[in-house]
PDB file of C-alpha atoms and ligand atoms in Angstrom:
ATOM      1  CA  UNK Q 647     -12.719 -29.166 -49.158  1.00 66.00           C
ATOM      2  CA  UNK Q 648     -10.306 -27.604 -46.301  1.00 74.00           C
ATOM      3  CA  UNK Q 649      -9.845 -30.240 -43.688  1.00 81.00           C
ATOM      4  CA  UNK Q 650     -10.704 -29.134 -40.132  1.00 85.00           C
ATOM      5  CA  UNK Q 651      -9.087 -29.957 -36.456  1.00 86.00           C
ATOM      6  CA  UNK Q 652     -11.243 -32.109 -34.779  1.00 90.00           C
ATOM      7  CA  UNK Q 653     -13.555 -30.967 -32.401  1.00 92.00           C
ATOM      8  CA  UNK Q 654     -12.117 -32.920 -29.656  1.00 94.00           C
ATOM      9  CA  UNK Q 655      -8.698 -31.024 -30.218  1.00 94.00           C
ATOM     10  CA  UNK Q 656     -10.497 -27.917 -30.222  1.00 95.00           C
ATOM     11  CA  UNK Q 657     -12.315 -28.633 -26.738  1.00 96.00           C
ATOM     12  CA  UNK Q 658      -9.167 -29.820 -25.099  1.00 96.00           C
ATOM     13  CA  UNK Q 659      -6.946 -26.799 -26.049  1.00 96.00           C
ATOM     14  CA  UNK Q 660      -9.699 -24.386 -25.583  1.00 96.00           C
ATOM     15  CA  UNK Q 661     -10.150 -25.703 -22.258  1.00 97.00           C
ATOM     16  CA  UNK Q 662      -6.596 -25.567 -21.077  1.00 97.00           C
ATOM     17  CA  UNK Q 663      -5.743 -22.222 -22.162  1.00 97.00           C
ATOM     18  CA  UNK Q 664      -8.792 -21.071 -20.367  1.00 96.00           C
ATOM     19  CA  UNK Q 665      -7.499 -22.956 -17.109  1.00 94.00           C
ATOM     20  CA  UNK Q 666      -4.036 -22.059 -17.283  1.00 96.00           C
ATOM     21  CA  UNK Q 667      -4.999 -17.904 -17.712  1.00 95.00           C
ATOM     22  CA  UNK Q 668      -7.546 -18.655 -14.666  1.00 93.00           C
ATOM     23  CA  UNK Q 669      -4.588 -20.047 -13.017  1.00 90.00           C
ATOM     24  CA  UNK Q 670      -2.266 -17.208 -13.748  1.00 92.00           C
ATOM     25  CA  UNK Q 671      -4.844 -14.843 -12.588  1.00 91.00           C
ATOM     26  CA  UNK Q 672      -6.106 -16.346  -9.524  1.00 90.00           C
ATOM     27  CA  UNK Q 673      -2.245 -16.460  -7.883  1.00 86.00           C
ATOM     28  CA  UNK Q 674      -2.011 -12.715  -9.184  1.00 84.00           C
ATOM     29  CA  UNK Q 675      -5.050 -12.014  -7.111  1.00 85.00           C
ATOM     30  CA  UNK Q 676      -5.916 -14.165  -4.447  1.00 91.00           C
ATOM     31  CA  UNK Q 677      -2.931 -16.012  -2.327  1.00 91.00           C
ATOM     32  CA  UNK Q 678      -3.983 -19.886  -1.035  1.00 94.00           C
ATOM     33  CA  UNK Q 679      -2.972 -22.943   0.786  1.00 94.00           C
ATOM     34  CA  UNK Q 680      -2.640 -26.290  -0.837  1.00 93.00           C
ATOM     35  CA  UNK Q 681      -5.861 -27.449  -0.782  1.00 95.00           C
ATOM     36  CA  UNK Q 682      -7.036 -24.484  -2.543  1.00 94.00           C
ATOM     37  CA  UNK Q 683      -8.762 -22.282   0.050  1.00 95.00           C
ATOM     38  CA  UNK Q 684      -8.219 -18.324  -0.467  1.00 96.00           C
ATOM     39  CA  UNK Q 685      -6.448 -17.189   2.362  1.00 95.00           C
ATOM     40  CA  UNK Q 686      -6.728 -13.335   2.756  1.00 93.00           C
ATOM     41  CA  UNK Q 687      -3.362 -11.337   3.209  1.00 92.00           C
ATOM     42  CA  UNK Q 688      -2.866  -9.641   6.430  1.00 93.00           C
ATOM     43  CA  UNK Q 689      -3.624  -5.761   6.409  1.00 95.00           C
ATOM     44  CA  UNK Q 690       0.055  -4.060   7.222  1.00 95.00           C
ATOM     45  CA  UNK Q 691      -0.724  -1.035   8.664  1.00 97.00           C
ATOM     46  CA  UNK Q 692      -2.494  -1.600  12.233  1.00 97.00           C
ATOM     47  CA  UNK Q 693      -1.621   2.128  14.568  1.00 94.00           C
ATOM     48  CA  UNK Q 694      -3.907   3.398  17.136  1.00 94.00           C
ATOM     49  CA  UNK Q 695      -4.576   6.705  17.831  1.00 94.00           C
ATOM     50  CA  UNK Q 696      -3.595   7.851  21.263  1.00 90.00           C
ATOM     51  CA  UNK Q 697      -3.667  10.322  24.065  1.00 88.00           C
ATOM     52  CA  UNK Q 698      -0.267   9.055  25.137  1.00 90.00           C
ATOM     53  CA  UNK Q 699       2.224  11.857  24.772  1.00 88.00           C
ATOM     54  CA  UNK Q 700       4.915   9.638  23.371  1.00 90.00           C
ATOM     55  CA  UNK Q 701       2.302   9.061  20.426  1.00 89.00           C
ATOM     56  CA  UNK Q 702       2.641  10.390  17.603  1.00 90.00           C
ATOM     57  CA  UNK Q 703      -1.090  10.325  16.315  1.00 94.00           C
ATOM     58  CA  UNK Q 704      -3.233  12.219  18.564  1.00 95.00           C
ATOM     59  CA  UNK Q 705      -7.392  11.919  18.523  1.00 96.00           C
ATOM     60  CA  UNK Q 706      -7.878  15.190  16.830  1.00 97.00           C
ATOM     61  CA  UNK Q 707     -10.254  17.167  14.601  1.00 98.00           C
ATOM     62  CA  UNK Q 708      -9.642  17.849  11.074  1.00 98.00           C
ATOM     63  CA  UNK Q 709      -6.500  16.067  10.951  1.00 98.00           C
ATOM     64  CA  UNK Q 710      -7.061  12.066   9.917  1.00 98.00           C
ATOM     65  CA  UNK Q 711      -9.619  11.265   6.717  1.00 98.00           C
ATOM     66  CA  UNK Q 712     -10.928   8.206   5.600  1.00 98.00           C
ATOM     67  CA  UNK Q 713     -10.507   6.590   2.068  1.00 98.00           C
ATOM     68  CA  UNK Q 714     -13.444   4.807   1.094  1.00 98.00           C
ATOM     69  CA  UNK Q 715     -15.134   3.157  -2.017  1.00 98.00           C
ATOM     70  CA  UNK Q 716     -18.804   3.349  -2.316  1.00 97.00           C
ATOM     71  CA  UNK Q 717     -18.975  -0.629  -3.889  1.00 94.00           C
ATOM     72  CA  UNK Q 718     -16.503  -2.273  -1.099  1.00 94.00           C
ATOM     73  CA  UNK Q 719     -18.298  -3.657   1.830  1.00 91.00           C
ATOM     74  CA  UNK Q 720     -15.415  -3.039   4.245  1.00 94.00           C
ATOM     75  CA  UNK Q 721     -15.374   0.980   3.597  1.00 97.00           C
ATOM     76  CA  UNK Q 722     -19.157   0.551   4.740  1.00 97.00           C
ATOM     77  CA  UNK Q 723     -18.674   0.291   8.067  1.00 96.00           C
ATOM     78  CA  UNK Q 724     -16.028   2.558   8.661  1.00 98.00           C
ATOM     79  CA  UNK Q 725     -18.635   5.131   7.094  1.00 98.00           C
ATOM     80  CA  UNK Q 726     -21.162   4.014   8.728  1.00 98.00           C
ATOM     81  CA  UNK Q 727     -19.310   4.122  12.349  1.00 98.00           C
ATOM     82  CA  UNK Q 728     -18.505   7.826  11.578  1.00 98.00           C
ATOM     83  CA  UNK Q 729     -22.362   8.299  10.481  1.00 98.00           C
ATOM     84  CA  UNK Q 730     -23.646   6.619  13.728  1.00 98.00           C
ATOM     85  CA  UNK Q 731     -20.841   8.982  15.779  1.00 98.00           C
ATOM     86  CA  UNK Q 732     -21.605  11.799  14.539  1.00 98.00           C
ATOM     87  CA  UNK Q 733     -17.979  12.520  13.118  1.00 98.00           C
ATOM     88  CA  UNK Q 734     -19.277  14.250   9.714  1.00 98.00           C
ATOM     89  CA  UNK Q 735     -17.630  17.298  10.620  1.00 98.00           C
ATOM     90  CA  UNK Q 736     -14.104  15.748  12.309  1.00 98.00           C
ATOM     91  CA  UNK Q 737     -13.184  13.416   9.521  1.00 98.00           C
ATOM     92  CA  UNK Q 738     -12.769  13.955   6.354  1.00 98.00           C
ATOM     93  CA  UNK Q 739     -13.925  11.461   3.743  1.00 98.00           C
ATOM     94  CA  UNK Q 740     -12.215  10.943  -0.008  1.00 97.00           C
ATOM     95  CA  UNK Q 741     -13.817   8.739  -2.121  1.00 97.00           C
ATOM     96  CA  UNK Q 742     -11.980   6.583  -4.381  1.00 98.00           C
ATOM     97  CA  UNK Q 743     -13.335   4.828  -7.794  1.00 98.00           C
ATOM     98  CA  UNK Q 744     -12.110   1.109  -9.501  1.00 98.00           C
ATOM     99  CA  UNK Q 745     -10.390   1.533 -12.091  1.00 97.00           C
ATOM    100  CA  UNK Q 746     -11.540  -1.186 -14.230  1.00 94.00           C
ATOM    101  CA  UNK Q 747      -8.854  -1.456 -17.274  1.00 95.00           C
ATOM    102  CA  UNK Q 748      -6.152  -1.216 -14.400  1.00 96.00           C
ATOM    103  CA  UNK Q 749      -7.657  -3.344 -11.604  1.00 93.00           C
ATOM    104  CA  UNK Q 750      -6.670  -0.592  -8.782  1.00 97.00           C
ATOM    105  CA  UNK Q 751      -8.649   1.688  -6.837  1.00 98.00           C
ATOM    106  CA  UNK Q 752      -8.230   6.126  -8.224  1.00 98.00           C
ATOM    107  CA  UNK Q 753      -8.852   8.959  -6.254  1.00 98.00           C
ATOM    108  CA  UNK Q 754     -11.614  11.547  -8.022  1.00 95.00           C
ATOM    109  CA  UNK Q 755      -9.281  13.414  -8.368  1.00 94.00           C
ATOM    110  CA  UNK Q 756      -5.183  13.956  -7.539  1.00 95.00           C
ATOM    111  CA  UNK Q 757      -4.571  14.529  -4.179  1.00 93.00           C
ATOM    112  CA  UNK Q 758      -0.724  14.948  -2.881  1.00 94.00           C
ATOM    113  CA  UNK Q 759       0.522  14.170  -6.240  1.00 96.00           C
ATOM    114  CA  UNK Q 760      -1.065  10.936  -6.461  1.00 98.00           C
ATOM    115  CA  UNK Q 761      -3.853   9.619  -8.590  1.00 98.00           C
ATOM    116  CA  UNK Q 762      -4.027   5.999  -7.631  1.00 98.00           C
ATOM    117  CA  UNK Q 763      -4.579   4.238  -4.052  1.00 98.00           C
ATOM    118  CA  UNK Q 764      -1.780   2.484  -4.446  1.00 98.00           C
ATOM    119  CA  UNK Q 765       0.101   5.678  -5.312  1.00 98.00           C
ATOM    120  CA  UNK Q 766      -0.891   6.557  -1.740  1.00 98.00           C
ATOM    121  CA  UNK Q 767       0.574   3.372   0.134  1.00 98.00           C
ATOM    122  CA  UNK Q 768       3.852   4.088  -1.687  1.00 98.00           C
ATOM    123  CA  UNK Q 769       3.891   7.642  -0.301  1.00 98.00           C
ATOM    124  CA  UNK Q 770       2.969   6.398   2.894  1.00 98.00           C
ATOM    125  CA  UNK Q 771       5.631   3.371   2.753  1.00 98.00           C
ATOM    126  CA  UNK Q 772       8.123   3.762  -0.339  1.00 98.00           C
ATOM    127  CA  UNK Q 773       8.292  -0.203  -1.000  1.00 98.00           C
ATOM    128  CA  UNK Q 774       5.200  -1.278  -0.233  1.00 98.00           C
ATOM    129  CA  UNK Q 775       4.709  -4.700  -1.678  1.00 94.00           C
ATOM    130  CA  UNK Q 776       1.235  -5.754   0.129  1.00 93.00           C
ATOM    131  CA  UNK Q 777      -2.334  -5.038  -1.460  1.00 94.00           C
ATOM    132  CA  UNK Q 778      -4.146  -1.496  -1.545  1.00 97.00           C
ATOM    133  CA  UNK Q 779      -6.584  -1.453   0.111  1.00 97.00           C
ATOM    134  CA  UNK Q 780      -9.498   0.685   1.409  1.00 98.00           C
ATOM    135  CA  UNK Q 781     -10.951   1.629   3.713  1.00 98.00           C
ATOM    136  CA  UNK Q 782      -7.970   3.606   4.583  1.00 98.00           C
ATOM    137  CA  UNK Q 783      -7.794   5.943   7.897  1.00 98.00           C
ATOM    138  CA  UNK Q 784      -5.240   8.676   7.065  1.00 98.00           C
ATOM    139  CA  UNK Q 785      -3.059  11.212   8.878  1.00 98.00           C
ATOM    140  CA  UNK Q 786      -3.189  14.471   6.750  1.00 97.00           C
ATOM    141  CA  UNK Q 787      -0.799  15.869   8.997  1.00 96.00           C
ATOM    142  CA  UNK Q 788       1.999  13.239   8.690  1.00 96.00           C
ATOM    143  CA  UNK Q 789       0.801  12.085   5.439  1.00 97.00           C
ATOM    144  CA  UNK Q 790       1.000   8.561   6.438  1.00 97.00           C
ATOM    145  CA  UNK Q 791      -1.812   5.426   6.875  1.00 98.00           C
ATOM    146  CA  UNK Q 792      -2.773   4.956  10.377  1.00 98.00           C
ATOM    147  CA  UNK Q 793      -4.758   2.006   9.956  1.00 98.00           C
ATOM    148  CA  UNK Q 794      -6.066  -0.032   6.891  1.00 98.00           C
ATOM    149  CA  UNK Q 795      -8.036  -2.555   8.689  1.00 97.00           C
ATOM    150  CA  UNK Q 796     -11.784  -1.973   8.633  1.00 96.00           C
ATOM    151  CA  UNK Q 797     -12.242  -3.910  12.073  1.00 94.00           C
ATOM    152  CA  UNK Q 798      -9.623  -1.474  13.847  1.00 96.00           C
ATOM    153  CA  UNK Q 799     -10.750   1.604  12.243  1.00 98.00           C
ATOM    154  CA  UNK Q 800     -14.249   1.147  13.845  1.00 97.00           C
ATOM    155  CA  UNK Q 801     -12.803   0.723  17.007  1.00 96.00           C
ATOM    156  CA  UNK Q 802     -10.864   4.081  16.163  1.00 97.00           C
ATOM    157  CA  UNK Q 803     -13.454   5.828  14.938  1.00 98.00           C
ATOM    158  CA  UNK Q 804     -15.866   4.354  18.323  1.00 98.00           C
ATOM    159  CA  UNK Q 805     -13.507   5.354  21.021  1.00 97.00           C
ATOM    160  CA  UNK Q 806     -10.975   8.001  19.921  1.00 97.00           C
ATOM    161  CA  UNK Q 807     -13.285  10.595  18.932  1.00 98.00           C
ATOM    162  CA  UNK Q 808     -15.382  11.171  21.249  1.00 98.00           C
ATOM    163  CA  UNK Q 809     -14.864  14.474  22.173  1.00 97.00           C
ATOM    164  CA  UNK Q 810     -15.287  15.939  19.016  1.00 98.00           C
ATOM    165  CA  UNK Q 811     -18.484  13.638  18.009  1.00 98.00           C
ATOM    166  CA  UNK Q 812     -21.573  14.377  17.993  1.00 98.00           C
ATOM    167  CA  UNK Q 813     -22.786  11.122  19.666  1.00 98.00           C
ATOM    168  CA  UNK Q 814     -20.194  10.579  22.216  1.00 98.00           C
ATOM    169  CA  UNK Q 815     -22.348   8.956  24.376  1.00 97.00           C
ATOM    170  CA  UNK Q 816     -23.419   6.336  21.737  1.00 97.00           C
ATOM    171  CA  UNK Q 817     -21.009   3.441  22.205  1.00 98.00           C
ATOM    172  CA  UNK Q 818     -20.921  -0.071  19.657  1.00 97.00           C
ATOM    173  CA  UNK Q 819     -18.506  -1.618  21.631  1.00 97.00           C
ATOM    174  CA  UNK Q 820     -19.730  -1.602  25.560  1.00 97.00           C
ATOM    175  CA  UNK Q 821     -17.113  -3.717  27.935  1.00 96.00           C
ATOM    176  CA  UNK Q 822     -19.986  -5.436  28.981  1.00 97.00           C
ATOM    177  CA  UNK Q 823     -21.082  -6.810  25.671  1.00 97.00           C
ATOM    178  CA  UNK Q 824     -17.359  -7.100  24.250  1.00 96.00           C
ATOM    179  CA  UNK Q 825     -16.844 -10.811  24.668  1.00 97.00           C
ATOM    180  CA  UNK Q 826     -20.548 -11.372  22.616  1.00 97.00           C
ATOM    181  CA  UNK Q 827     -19.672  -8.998  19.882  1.00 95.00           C
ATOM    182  CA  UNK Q 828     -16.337 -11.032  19.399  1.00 94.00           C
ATOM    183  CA  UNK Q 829     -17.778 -14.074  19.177  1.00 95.00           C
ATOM    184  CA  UNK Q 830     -19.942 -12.784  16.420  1.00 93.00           C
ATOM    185  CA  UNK Q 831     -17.747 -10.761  14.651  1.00 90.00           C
ATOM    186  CA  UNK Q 832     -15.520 -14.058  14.719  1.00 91.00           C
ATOM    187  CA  UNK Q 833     -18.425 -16.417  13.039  1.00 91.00           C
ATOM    188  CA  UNK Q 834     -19.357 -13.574  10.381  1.00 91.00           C
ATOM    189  CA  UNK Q 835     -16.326 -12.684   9.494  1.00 90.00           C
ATOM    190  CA  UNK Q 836     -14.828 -15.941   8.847  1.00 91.00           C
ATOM    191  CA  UNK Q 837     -18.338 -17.437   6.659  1.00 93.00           C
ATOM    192  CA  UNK Q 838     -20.039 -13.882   5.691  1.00 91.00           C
ATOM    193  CA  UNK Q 839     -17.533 -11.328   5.493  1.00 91.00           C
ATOM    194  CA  UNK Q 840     -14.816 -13.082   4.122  1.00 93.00           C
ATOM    195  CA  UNK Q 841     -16.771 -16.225   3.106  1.00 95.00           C
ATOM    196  CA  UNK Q 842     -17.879 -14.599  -0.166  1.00 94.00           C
ATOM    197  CA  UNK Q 843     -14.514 -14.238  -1.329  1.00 93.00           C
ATOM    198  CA  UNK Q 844     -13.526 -17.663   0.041  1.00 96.00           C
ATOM    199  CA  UNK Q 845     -16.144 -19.371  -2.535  1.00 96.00           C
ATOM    200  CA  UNK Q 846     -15.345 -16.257  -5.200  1.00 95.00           C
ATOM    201  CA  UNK Q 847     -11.771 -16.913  -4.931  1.00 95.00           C
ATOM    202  CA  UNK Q 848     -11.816 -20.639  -3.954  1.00 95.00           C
ATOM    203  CA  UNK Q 849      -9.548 -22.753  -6.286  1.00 94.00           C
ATOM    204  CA  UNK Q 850     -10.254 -26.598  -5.751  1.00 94.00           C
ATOM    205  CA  UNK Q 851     -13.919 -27.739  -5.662  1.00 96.00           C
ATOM    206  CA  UNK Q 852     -13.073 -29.051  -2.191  1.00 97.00           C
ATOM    207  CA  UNK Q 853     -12.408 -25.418  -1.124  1.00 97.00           C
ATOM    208  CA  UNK Q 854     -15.573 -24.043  -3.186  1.00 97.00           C
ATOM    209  CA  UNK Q 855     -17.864 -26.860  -1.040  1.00 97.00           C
ATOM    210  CA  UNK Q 856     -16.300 -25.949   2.365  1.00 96.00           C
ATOM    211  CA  UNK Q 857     -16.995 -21.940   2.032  1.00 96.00           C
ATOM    212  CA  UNK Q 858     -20.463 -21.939  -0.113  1.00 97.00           C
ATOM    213  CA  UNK Q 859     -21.820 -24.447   2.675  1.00 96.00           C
ATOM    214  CA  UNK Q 860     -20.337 -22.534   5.523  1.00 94.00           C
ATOM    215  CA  UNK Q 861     -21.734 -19.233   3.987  1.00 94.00           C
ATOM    216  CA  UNK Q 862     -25.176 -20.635   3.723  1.00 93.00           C
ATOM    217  CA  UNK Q 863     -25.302 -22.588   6.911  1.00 90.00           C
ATOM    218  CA  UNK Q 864     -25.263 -19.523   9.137  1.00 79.00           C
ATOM    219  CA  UNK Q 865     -26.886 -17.071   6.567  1.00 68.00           C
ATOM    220  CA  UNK Q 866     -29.826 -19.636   7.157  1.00 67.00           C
ATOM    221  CA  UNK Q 867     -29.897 -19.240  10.823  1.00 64.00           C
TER     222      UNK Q 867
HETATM  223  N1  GSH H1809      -9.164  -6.558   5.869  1.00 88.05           N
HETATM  224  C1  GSH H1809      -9.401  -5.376   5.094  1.00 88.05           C
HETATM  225  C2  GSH H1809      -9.903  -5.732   3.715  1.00 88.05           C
HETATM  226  C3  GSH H1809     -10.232  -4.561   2.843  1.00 88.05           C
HETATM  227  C4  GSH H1809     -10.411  -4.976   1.370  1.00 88.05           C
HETATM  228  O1  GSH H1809     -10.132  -6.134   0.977  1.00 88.05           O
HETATM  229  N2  GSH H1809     -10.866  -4.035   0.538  1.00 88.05           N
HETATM  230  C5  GSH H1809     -11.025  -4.324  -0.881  1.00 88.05           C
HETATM  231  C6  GSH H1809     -12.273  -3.649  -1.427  1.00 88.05           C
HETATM  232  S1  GSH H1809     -13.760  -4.385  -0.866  1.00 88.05           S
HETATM  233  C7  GSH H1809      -9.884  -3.699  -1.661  1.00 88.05           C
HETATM  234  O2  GSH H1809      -9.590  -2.517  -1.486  1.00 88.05           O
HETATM  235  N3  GSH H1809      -9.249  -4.466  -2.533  1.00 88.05           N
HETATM  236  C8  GSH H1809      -8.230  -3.994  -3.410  1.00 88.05           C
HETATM  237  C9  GSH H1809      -7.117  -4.993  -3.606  1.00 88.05           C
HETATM  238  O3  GSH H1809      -7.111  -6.043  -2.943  1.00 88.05           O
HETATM  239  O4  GSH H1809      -6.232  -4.687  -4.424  1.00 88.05           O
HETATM  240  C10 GSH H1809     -10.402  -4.530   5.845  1.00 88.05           C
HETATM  241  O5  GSH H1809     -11.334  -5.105   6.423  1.00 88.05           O
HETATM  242  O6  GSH H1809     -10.233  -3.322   5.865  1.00 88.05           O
END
């Protein structure tokens, strides 16, 4: 009878190729300091829109468009701040699909020669090296991002629009409440927002603990 390997070996080498393609993966996707916690990358492309003169991207209609994808959580409230405005008919929205065999976000369909989101940040900065993201606020006209931070975009979307929305009067940032909303936004973002990919990406136990606990603590509240 054909000898076997021993279980044990089987177990132990089964077990640290899984680990070691985890590993790979995991610093592919999801940067982290050394005790493990995911720490999320910075979004690169932060411009405002202004009435300035000397600015270049001027609050107007039918010029900037938002890139969205129905199953990310961050596109959600940039569409839902252009809902809540009223700014259907002022900016445009593309939606954009995973791709799951290449890990990337795709347009529906090829829009200035690109098929791929990331196609997009490279048109809007040959050399980008950073993530590609969405939601993404876009300038049609220069063909460039303007912003690709969800926070900022709301704040866009809230305040430089308002003469061509429909609910101009209908303001989610009042002065008066600012300091509040930060505070929030602060907590939520940190444990809810990002805290689901802080235990998702987490790569130590220790970090796991720390963001599951902090999730559920204020979820609980
Ligand atoms: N800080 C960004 C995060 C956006 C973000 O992480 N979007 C995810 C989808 S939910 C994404 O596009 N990920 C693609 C990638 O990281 O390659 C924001 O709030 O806009």
């Amino acid at each position: 009878m054909a000898k076997s390997l021993p279980g044990k070996l089987i177990v132990k080498t089964g077990k640290f190729v899984w680990t070691t393609m985890w590993q790979i993966m995991m610093s592919q996707l999801a940067p982290r300091n050394q005790t493990g916690e995911y720490l999320r990358p910075e979004s690169q492309f932060r411009n405002y829109l202004s009435t300035q003169p000397e600015n270049p991207a001027q609050p107007a209609a039918n010029r900037y468009r938002l890139y969205v994808g129905m199953g990310c959580p961050w596109a959600h409230r940039a569409l839902v701040t252009r809902a809540l405005k009223g700014l259907e008919t002022a900016i445009a929205v593309s939606i954009v699909y995973p791709s799951p065999d290449e890990g990337i976000w795709v347009l529906s369909k090829p829009e200035l020669n690109c098929r791929t989101v990331p196609e997009l940040y490279q048109l809007a900065c040959p050399g980008y090296k950073g993530r590609s993201t969405v939601p993404i606020l876009w300038d049609d006209e220069t063909k460039t991002i303007i912003n690709n931070e969800s926070a900022e975009i709301i704040e866009i979307l809230n305040s430089k629009f308002n003469q061509f929305a429909q609910h101009p009067d209908f303001d989610l940032y009042p002065a008066q409440q600012k300091e509040e909303i930060d505070s929030w936004n602060e907590k939520i973002y940190r444990t809810v927002n990002n805290g689901v990919y802080r235990c998702g990406f987490a790569q130590s136990q220790q970090a796991y603990d720390l963001a599951s606990q902090e999730l559920l603590r204020l979820s609980m509240k």
